[in-house]
């Protein structure tokens, strides 16, 4: 095996894969897989496709500079989120990032300034972006994947880049 086997596995994967999972698939050591992943990240830096670390794993994605080029052919399932969903997941992610705790529905209601936040919560749950926890709601790995981040700490930095702060 070589790094091209890792490349092939990432290409067909429907979700980010951890080095541990790739190691099991290819029957190679995790150290070897990590080395190959690092090499592949470097190989793809200047291409239309790149390898991204996200949600604790790795995936192949289109380079950001080509998003406008592929936008007309992207499937409808990747369309934008509704305002209630965006507000809801923003509150949950921010609260989780600042406190490391789940956020209760009452806080979502208060911060969104709505009487009933259920539609935003239910939609975010059905999309898999949040999950119910004992004390409220938390973000999921699918949330991390959707926003292209490895963990919530990257969210603030990504937002700063998006608005050129």
mmCIF file with all atom_site columns, C-alpha atoms in Angstrom:
data_model
loop_
_atom_site.group_PDB
_atom_site.id
_atom_site.type_symbol
_atom_site.label_atom_id
_atom_site.label_alt_id
_atom_site.label_comp_id
_atom_site.label_asym_id
_atom_site.label_entity_id
_atom_site.label_seq_id
_atom_site.pdbx_PDB_ins_code
_atom_site.Cartn_x
_atom_site.Cartn_y
_atom_site.Cartn_z
_atom_site.occupancy
_atom_site.B_iso_or_equiv
_atom_site.pdbx_formal_charge
_atom_site.auth_seq_id
_atom_site.auth_comp_id
_atom_site.auth_asym_id
_atom_site.auth_atom_id
_atom_site.pdbx_PDB_model_num
ATOM 1   C CA . UNK A 1 1   ? 0.000   0.000  0.000   1.00 0.00 ? 1   UNK A CA 1
ATOM 2   C CA . UNK A 1 2   ? 0.951   3.631  -0.402  1.00 0.00 ? 2   UNK A CA 1
ATOM 3   C CA . UNK A 1 3   ? -0.561  7.090  0.080   1.00 0.00 ? 3   UNK A CA 1
ATOM 4   C CA . UNK A 1 4   ? -2.585  6.676  -3.111  1.00 0.00 ? 4   UNK A CA 1
ATOM 5   C CA . UNK A 1 5   ? -4.647  4.001  -1.360  1.00 0.00 ? 5   UNK A CA 1
ATOM 6   C CA . UNK A 1 6   ? -5.553  6.609  1.285   1.00 0.00 ? 6   UNK A CA 1
ATOM 7   C CA . UNK A 1 7   ? -6.389  9.043  -1.497  1.00 0.00 ? 7   UNK A CA 1
ATOM 8   C CA . UNK A 1 8   ? -8.730  6.480  -3.075  1.00 0.00 ? 8   UNK A CA 1
ATOM 9   C CA . UNK A 1 9   ? -10.481 5.754  0.223   1.00 0.00 ? 9   UNK A CA 1
ATOM 10  C CA . UNK A 1 10  ? -11.018 9.470  0.897   1.00 0.00 ? 10  UNK A CA 1
ATOM 11  C CA . UNK A 1 11  ? -12.317 10.002 -2.629  1.00 0.00 ? 11  UNK A CA 1
ATOM 12  C CA . UNK A 1 12  ? -15.173 7.504  -2.258  1.00 0.00 ? 12  UNK A CA 1
ATOM 13  C CA . UNK A 1 13  ? -15.985 8.137  1.428   1.00 0.00 ? 13  UNK A CA 1
ATOM 14  C CA . UNK A 1 14  ? -19.369 9.720  2.106   1.00 0.00 ? 14  UNK A CA 1
ATOM 15  C CA . UNK A 1 15  ? -18.165 11.231 5.400   1.00 0.00 ? 15  UNK A CA 1
ATOM 16  C CA . UNK A 1 16  ? -14.872 12.311 6.957   1.00 0.00 ? 16  UNK A CA 1
ATOM 17  C CA . UNK A 1 17  ? -12.681 9.380  7.956   1.00 0.00 ? 17  UNK A CA 1
ATOM 18  C CA . UNK A 1 18  ? -10.417 9.257  10.977  1.00 0.00 ? 18  UNK A CA 1
ATOM 19  C CA . UNK A 1 19  ? -6.862  7.956  10.646  1.00 0.00 ? 19  UNK A CA 1
ATOM 20  C CA . UNK A 1 20  ? -7.952  5.047  12.849  1.00 0.00 ? 20  UNK A CA 1
ATOM 21  C CA . UNK A 1 21  ? -10.723 4.065  10.442  1.00 0.00 ? 21  UNK A CA 1
ATOM 22  C CA . UNK A 1 22  ? -8.454  4.391  7.396   1.00 0.00 ? 22  UNK A CA 1
ATOM 23  C CA . UNK A 1 23  ? -5.879  2.286  9.234   1.00 0.00 ? 23  UNK A CA 1
ATOM 24  C CA . UNK A 1 24  ? -8.437  -0.493 9.679   1.00 0.00 ? 24  UNK A CA 1
ATOM 25  C CA . UNK A 1 25  ? -9.626  -0.283 6.076   1.00 0.00 ? 25  UNK A CA 1
ATOM 26  C CA . UNK A 1 26  ? -6.102  -0.474 4.645   1.00 0.00 ? 26  UNK A CA 1
ATOM 27  C CA . UNK A 1 27  ? -4.591  -2.669 7.342   1.00 0.00 ? 27  UNK A CA 1
ATOM 28  C CA . UNK A 1 28  ? -1.764  -0.171 7.922   1.00 0.00 ? 28  UNK A CA 1
ATOM 29  C CA . UNK A 1 29  ? -0.489  1.451  11.113  1.00 0.00 ? 29  UNK A CA 1
ATOM 30  C CA . UNK A 1 30  ? -2.038  4.732  12.211  1.00 0.00 ? 30  UNK A CA 1
ATOM 31  C CA . UNK A 1 31  ? 1.407   6.353  12.155  1.00 0.00 ? 31  UNK A CA 1
ATOM 32  C CA . UNK A 1 32  ? 1.809   5.411  8.500   1.00 0.00 ? 32  UNK A CA 1
ATOM 33  C CA . UNK A 1 33  ? -1.715  6.651  7.694   1.00 0.00 ? 33  UNK A CA 1
ATOM 34  C CA . UNK A 1 34  ? -1.031  9.968  9.459   1.00 0.00 ? 34  UNK A CA 1
ATOM 35  C CA . UNK A 1 35  ? 2.200   10.397 7.482   1.00 0.00 ? 35  UNK A CA 1
ATOM 36  C CA . UNK A 1 36  ? 0.397   9.686  4.203   1.00 0.00 ? 36  UNK A CA 1
ATOM 37  C CA . UNK A 1 37  ? -2.436  12.066 5.128   1.00 0.00 ? 37  UNK A CA 1
ATOM 38  C CA . UNK A 1 38  ? 0.102   14.817 5.830   1.00 0.00 ? 38  UNK A CA 1
ATOM 39  C CA . UNK A 1 39  ? 1.789   14.160 2.474   1.00 0.00 ? 39  UNK A CA 1
ATOM 40  C CA . UNK A 1 40  ? -1.552  14.189 0.656   1.00 0.00 ? 40  UNK A CA 1
ATOM 41  C CA . UNK A 1 41  ? -2.558  17.468 2.312   1.00 0.00 ? 41  UNK A CA 1
ATOM 42  C CA . UNK A 1 42  ? 0.644   19.005 0.946   1.00 0.00 ? 42  UNK A CA 1
ATOM 43  C CA . UNK A 1 43  ? 0.190   17.397 -2.495  1.00 0.00 ? 43  UNK A CA 1
ATOM 44  C CA . UNK A 1 44  ? -3.310  18.886 -2.814  1.00 0.00 ? 44  UNK A CA 1
ATOM 45  C CA . UNK A 1 45  ? -2.577  22.397 -1.525  1.00 0.00 ? 45  UNK A CA 1
ATOM 46  C CA . UNK A 1 46  ? -2.455  23.972 -5.000  1.00 0.00 ? 46  UNK A CA 1
ATOM 47  C CA . UNK A 1 47  ? -5.170  21.932 -6.710  1.00 0.00 ? 47  UNK A CA 1
ATOM 48  C CA . UNK A 1 48  ? -8.889  22.281 -7.366  1.00 0.00 ? 48  UNK A CA 1
ATOM 49  C CA . UNK A 1 49  ? -9.520  19.583 -4.794  1.00 0.00 ? 49  UNK A CA 1
ATOM 50  C CA . UNK A 1 50  ? -7.936  19.501 -1.374  1.00 0.00 ? 50  UNK A CA 1
ATOM 51  C CA . UNK A 1 51  ? -7.841  17.303 1.695   1.00 0.00 ? 51  UNK A CA 1
ATOM 52  C CA . UNK A 1 52  ? -9.428  18.945 4.704   1.00 0.00 ? 52  UNK A CA 1
ATOM 53  C CA . UNK A 1 53  ? -9.349  18.065 8.386   1.00 0.00 ? 53  UNK A CA 1
ATOM 54  C CA . UNK A 1 54  ? -12.908 18.232 9.649   1.00 0.00 ? 54  UNK A CA 1
ATOM 55  C CA . UNK A 1 55  ? -14.917 16.832 12.562  1.00 0.00 ? 55  UNK A CA 1
ATOM 56  C CA . UNK A 1 56  ? -11.958 14.754 13.773  1.00 0.00 ? 56  UNK A CA 1
ATOM 57  C CA . UNK A 1 57  ? -11.381 13.163 10.373  1.00 0.00 ? 57  UNK A CA 1
ATOM 58  C CA . UNK A 1 58  ? -10.312 13.893 6.805   1.00 0.00 ? 58  UNK A CA 1
ATOM 59  C CA . UNK A 1 59  ? -12.237 14.389 3.583   1.00 0.00 ? 59  UNK A CA 1
ATOM 60  C CA . UNK A 1 60  ? -11.701 15.479 -0.003  1.00 0.00 ? 60  UNK A CA 1
ATOM 61  C CA . UNK A 1 61  ? -13.404 18.768 -0.886  1.00 0.00 ? 61  UNK A CA 1
ATOM 62  C CA . UNK A 1 62  ? -13.405 21.355 -3.628  1.00 0.00 ? 62  UNK A CA 1
ATOM 63  C CA . UNK A 1 63  ? -10.953 24.203 -3.031  1.00 0.00 ? 63  UNK A CA 1
ATOM 64  C CA . UNK A 1 64  ? -12.775 27.323 -1.852  1.00 0.00 ? 64  UNK A CA 1
ATOM 65  C CA . UNK A 1 65  ? -11.553 29.371 -4.800  1.00 0.00 ? 65  UNK A CA 1
ATOM 66  C CA . UNK A 1 66  ? -13.631 27.157 -7.126  1.00 0.00 ? 66  UNK A CA 1
ATOM 67  C CA . UNK A 1 67  ? -16.924 27.207 -5.200  1.00 0.00 ? 67  UNK A CA 1
ATOM 68  C CA . UNK A 1 68  ? -18.475 29.688 -7.669  1.00 0.00 ? 68  UNK A CA 1
ATOM 69  C CA . UNK A 1 69  ? -17.479 27.464 -10.581 1.00 0.00 ? 69  UNK A CA 1
ATOM 70  C CA . UNK A 1 70  ? -19.216 24.372 -9.197  1.00 0.00 ? 70  UNK A CA 1
ATOM 71  C CA . UNK A 1 71  ? -22.200 26.126 -7.598  1.00 0.00 ? 71  UNK A CA 1
ATOM 72  C CA . UNK A 1 72  ? -24.512 25.617 -10.621 1.00 0.00 ? 72  UNK A CA 1
ATOM 73  C CA . UNK A 1 73  ? -24.091 21.833 -10.464 1.00 0.00 ? 73  UNK A CA 1
ATOM 74  C CA . UNK A 1 74  ? -24.177 21.300 -6.686  1.00 0.00 ? 74  UNK A CA 1
ATOM 75  C CA . UNK A 1 75  ? -27.162 19.145 -5.628  1.00 0.00 ? 75  UNK A CA 1
ATOM 76  C CA . UNK A 1 76  ? -30.145 20.880 -3.991  1.00 0.00 ? 76  UNK A CA 1
ATOM 77  C CA . UNK A 1 77  ? -29.443 19.125 -0.685  1.00 0.00 ? 77  UNK A CA 1
ATOM 78  C CA . UNK A 1 78  ? -26.567 21.567 -0.144  1.00 0.00 ? 78  UNK A CA 1
ATOM 79  C CA . UNK A 1 79  ? -28.712 24.682 -0.345  1.00 0.00 ? 79  UNK A CA 1
ATOM 80  C CA . UNK A 1 80  ? -28.565 27.299 2.384   1.00 0.00 ? 80  UNK A CA 1
ATOM 81  C CA . UNK A 1 81  ? -30.107 26.908 5.827   1.00 0.00 ? 81  UNK A CA 1
ATOM 82  C CA . UNK A 1 82  ? -33.228 28.834 6.824   1.00 0.00 ? 82  UNK A CA 1
ATOM 83  C CA . UNK A 1 83  ? -32.969 31.827 9.140   1.00 0.00 ? 83  UNK A CA 1
ATOM 84  C CA . UNK A 1 84  ? -34.563 29.996 12.128  1.00 0.00 ? 84  UNK A CA 1
ATOM 85  C CA . UNK A 1 85  ? -32.105 27.106 11.725  1.00 0.00 ? 85  UNK A CA 1
ATOM 86  C CA . UNK A 1 86  ? -29.121 29.443 11.384  1.00 0.00 ? 86  UNK A CA 1
ATOM 87  C CA . UNK A 1 87  ? -30.156 31.429 14.451  1.00 0.00 ? 87  UNK A CA 1
ATOM 88  C CA . UNK A 1 88  ? -30.715 28.239 16.447  1.00 0.00 ? 88  UNK A CA 1
ATOM 89  C CA . UNK A 1 89  ? -27.422 26.560 15.585  1.00 0.00 ? 89  UNK A CA 1
ATOM 90  C CA . UNK A 1 90  ? -25.531 29.828 16.086  1.00 0.00 ? 90  UNK A CA 1
ATOM 91  C CA . UNK A 1 91  ? -26.892 30.123 19.619  1.00 0.00 ? 91  UNK A CA 1
ATOM 92  C CA . UNK A 1 92  ? -26.161 26.482 20.405  1.00 0.00 ? 92  UNK A CA 1
ATOM 93  C CA . UNK A 1 93  ? -22.617 26.582 18.998  1.00 0.00 ? 93  UNK A CA 1
ATOM 94  C CA . UNK A 1 94  ? -21.772 29.880 20.692  1.00 0.00 ? 94  UNK A CA 1
ATOM 95  C CA . UNK A 1 95  ? -23.116 28.757 24.052  1.00 0.00 ? 95  UNK A CA 1
ATOM 96  C CA . UNK A 1 96  ? -21.346 25.407 23.770  1.00 0.00 ? 96  UNK A CA 1
ATOM 97  C CA . UNK A 1 97  ? -18.076 27.100 22.791  1.00 0.00 ? 97  UNK A CA 1
ATOM 98  C CA . UNK A 1 98  ? -18.230 29.596 25.659  1.00 0.00 ? 98  UNK A CA 1
ATOM 99  C CA . UNK A 1 99  ? -19.479 27.275 28.406  1.00 0.00 ? 99  UNK A CA 1
ATOM 100 C CA . UNK A 1 100 ? -18.822 23.703 27.204  1.00 0.00 ? 100 UNK A CA 1
ATOM 101 C CA . UNK A 1 101 ? -22.435 23.011 28.132  1.00 0.00 ? 101 UNK A CA 1
ATOM 102 C CA . UNK A 1 102 ? -25.670 22.226 26.334  1.00 0.00 ? 102 UNK A CA 1
ATOM 103 C CA . UNK A 1 103 ? -28.128 25.076 25.853  1.00 0.00 ? 103 UNK A CA 1
ATOM 104 C CA . UNK A 1 104 ? -31.727 24.833 27.021  1.00 0.00 ? 104 UNK A CA 1
ATOM 105 C CA . UNK A 1 105 ? -34.727 25.655 24.856  1.00 0.00 ? 105 UNK A CA 1
ATOM 106 C CA . UNK A 1 106 ? -35.557 28.612 27.114  1.00 0.00 ? 106 UNK A CA 1
ATOM 107 C CA . UNK A 1 107 ? -32.227 30.276 26.253  1.00 0.00 ? 107 UNK A CA 1
ATOM 108 C CA . UNK A 1 108 ? -32.767 29.653 22.547  1.00 0.00 ? 108 UNK A CA 1
ATOM 109 C CA . UNK A 1 109 ? -36.222 31.226 22.883  1.00 0.00 ? 109 UNK A CA 1
ATOM 110 C CA . UNK A 1 110 ? -34.792 34.258 24.693  1.00 0.00 ? 110 UNK A CA 1
ATOM 111 C CA . UNK A 1 111 ? -31.813 34.825 22.382  1.00 0.00 ? 111 UNK A CA 1
ATOM 112 C CA . UNK A 1 112 ? -33.895 34.349 19.215  1.00 0.00 ? 112 UNK A CA 1
ATOM 113 C CA . UNK A 1 113 ? -36.591 36.561 20.740  1.00 0.00 ? 113 UNK A CA 1
ATOM 114 C CA . UNK A 1 114 ? -39.373 34.205 19.676  1.00 0.00 ? 114 UNK A CA 1
ATOM 115 C CA . UNK A 1 115 ? -42.232 32.630 21.603  1.00 0.00 ? 115 UNK A CA 1
ATOM 116 C CA . UNK A 1 116 ? -41.696 29.190 20.134  1.00 0.00 ? 116 UNK A CA 1
ATOM 117 C CA . UNK A 1 117 ? -38.247 28.137 18.859  1.00 0.00 ? 117 UNK A CA 1
ATOM 118 C CA . UNK A 1 118 ? -39.420 24.603 17.997  1.00 0.00 ? 118 UNK A CA 1
ATOM 119 C CA . UNK A 1 119 ? -39.315 24.941 14.196  1.00 0.00 ? 119 UNK A CA 1
ATOM 120 C CA . UNK A 1 120 ? -35.635 25.960 14.179  1.00 0.00 ? 120 UNK A CA 1
ATOM 121 C CA . UNK A 1 121 ? -34.750 23.278 16.708  1.00 0.00 ? 121 UNK A CA 1
ATOM 122 C CA . UNK A 1 122 ? -36.695 20.531 14.902  1.00 0.00 ? 122 UNK A CA 1
ATOM 123 C CA . UNK A 1 123 ? -35.210 21.446 11.534  1.00 0.00 ? 123 UNK A CA 1
ATOM 124 C CA . UNK A 1 124 ? -31.662 21.506 12.944  1.00 0.00 ? 124 UNK A CA 1
ATOM 125 C CA . UNK A 1 125 ? -32.317 18.140 14.616  1.00 0.00 ? 125 UNK A CA 1
ATOM 126 C CA . UNK A 1 126 ? -33.678 16.612 11.409  1.00 0.00 ? 126 UNK A CA 1
ATOM 127 C CA . UNK A 1 127 ? -30.628 17.854 9.484   1.00 0.00 ? 127 UNK A CA 1
ATOM 128 C CA . UNK A 1 128 ? -28.398 16.245 12.126  1.00 0.00 ? 128 UNK A CA 1
ATOM 129 C CA . UNK A 1 129 ? -26.674 19.549 12.933  1.00 0.00 ? 129 UNK A CA 1
ATOM 130 C CA . UNK A 1 130 ? -27.620 19.371 16.619  1.00 0.00 ? 130 UNK A CA 1
ATOM 131 C CA . UNK A 1 131 ? -28.548 16.637 19.067  1.00 0.00 ? 131 UNK A CA 1
ATOM 132 C CA . UNK A 1 132 ? -30.541 16.481 22.251  1.00 0.00 ? 132 UNK A CA 1
ATOM 133 C CA . UNK A 1 133 ? -28.500 16.169 25.416  1.00 0.00 ? 133 UNK A CA 1
ATOM 134 C CA . UNK A 1 134 ? -29.550 15.712 29.012  1.00 0.00 ? 134 UNK A CA 1
ATOM 135 C CA . UNK A 1 135 ? -29.510 19.449 29.705  1.00 0.00 ? 135 UNK A CA 1
ATOM 136 C CA . UNK A 1 136 ? -30.479 20.820 26.278  1.00 0.00 ? 136 UNK A CA 1
ATOM 137 C CA . UNK A 1 137 ? -28.919 20.836 22.830  1.00 0.00 ? 137 UNK A CA 1
ATOM 138 C CA . UNK A 1 138 ? -25.379 20.413 21.483  1.00 0.00 ? 138 UNK A CA 1
ATOM 139 C CA . UNK A 1 139 ? -23.776 20.560 18.057  1.00 0.00 ? 139 UNK A CA 1
ATOM 140 C CA . UNK A 1 140 ? -22.864 17.334 16.229  1.00 0.00 ? 140 UNK A CA 1
ATOM 141 C CA . UNK A 1 141 ? -20.047 16.137 13.998  1.00 0.00 ? 141 UNK A CA 1
ATOM 142 C CA . UNK A 1 142 ? -22.365 16.818 11.056  1.00 0.00 ? 142 UNK A CA 1
ATOM 143 C CA . UNK A 1 143 ? -22.415 20.474 12.193  1.00 0.00 ? 143 UNK A CA 1
ATOM 144 C CA . UNK A 1 144 ? -18.609 20.485 12.097  1.00 0.00 ? 144 UNK A CA 1
ATOM 145 C CA . UNK A 1 145 ? -18.640 18.870 8.644   1.00 0.00 ? 145 UNK A CA 1
ATOM 146 C CA . UNK A 1 146 ? -21.222 21.334 7.328   1.00 0.00 ? 146 UNK A CA 1
ATOM 147 C CA . UNK A 1 147 ? -19.093 24.309 8.364   1.00 0.00 ? 147 UNK A CA 1
ATOM 148 C CA . UNK A 1 148 ? -15.806 22.659 7.447   1.00 0.00 ? 148 UNK A CA 1
ATOM 149 C CA . UNK A 1 149 ? -14.231 22.842 10.880  1.00 0.00 ? 149 UNK A CA 1
ATOM 150 C CA . UNK A 1 150 ? -12.473 20.277 13.016  1.00 0.00 ? 150 UNK A CA 1
ATOM 151 C CA . UNK A 1 151 ? -13.839 21.544 16.339  1.00 0.00 ? 151 UNK A CA 1
ATOM 152 C CA . UNK A 1 152 ? -15.846 24.498 17.659  1.00 0.00 ? 152 UNK A CA 1
ATOM 153 C CA . UNK A 1 153 ? -12.710 26.457 18.554  1.00 0.00 ? 153 UNK A CA 1
ATOM 154 C CA . UNK A 1 154 ? -12.072 26.866 14.824  1.00 0.00 ? 154 UNK A CA 1
ATOM 155 C CA . UNK A 1 155 ? -15.482 28.471 14.356  1.00 0.00 ? 155 UNK A CA 1
ATOM 156 C CA . UNK A 1 156 ? -14.469 31.911 15.619  1.00 0.00 ? 156 UNK A CA 1
ATOM 157 C CA . UNK A 1 157 ? -11.363 31.966 13.417  1.00 0.00 ? 157 UNK A CA 1
ATOM 158 C CA . UNK A 1 158 ? -13.347 30.840 10.366  1.00 0.00 ? 158 UNK A CA 1
ATOM 159 C CA . UNK A 1 159 ? -15.936 33.554 10.979  1.00 0.00 ? 159 UNK A CA 1
ATOM 160 C CA . UNK A 1 160 ? -13.229 36.191 11.233  1.00 0.00 ? 160 UNK A CA 1
ATOM 161 C CA . UNK A 1 161 ? -11.810 35.059 7.897   1.00 0.00 ? 161 UNK A CA 1
ATOM 162 C CA . UNK A 1 162 ? -15.247 35.126 6.276   1.00 0.00 ? 162 UNK A CA 1
ATOM 163 C CA . UNK A 1 163 ? -15.889 38.737 7.256   1.00 0.00 ? 163 UNK A CA 1
ATOM 164 C CA . UNK A 1 164 ? -12.255 39.804 6.776   1.00 0.00 ? 164 UNK A CA 1
ATOM 165 C CA . UNK A 1 165 ? -11.698 40.995 10.353  1.00 0.00 ? 165 UNK A CA 1
#
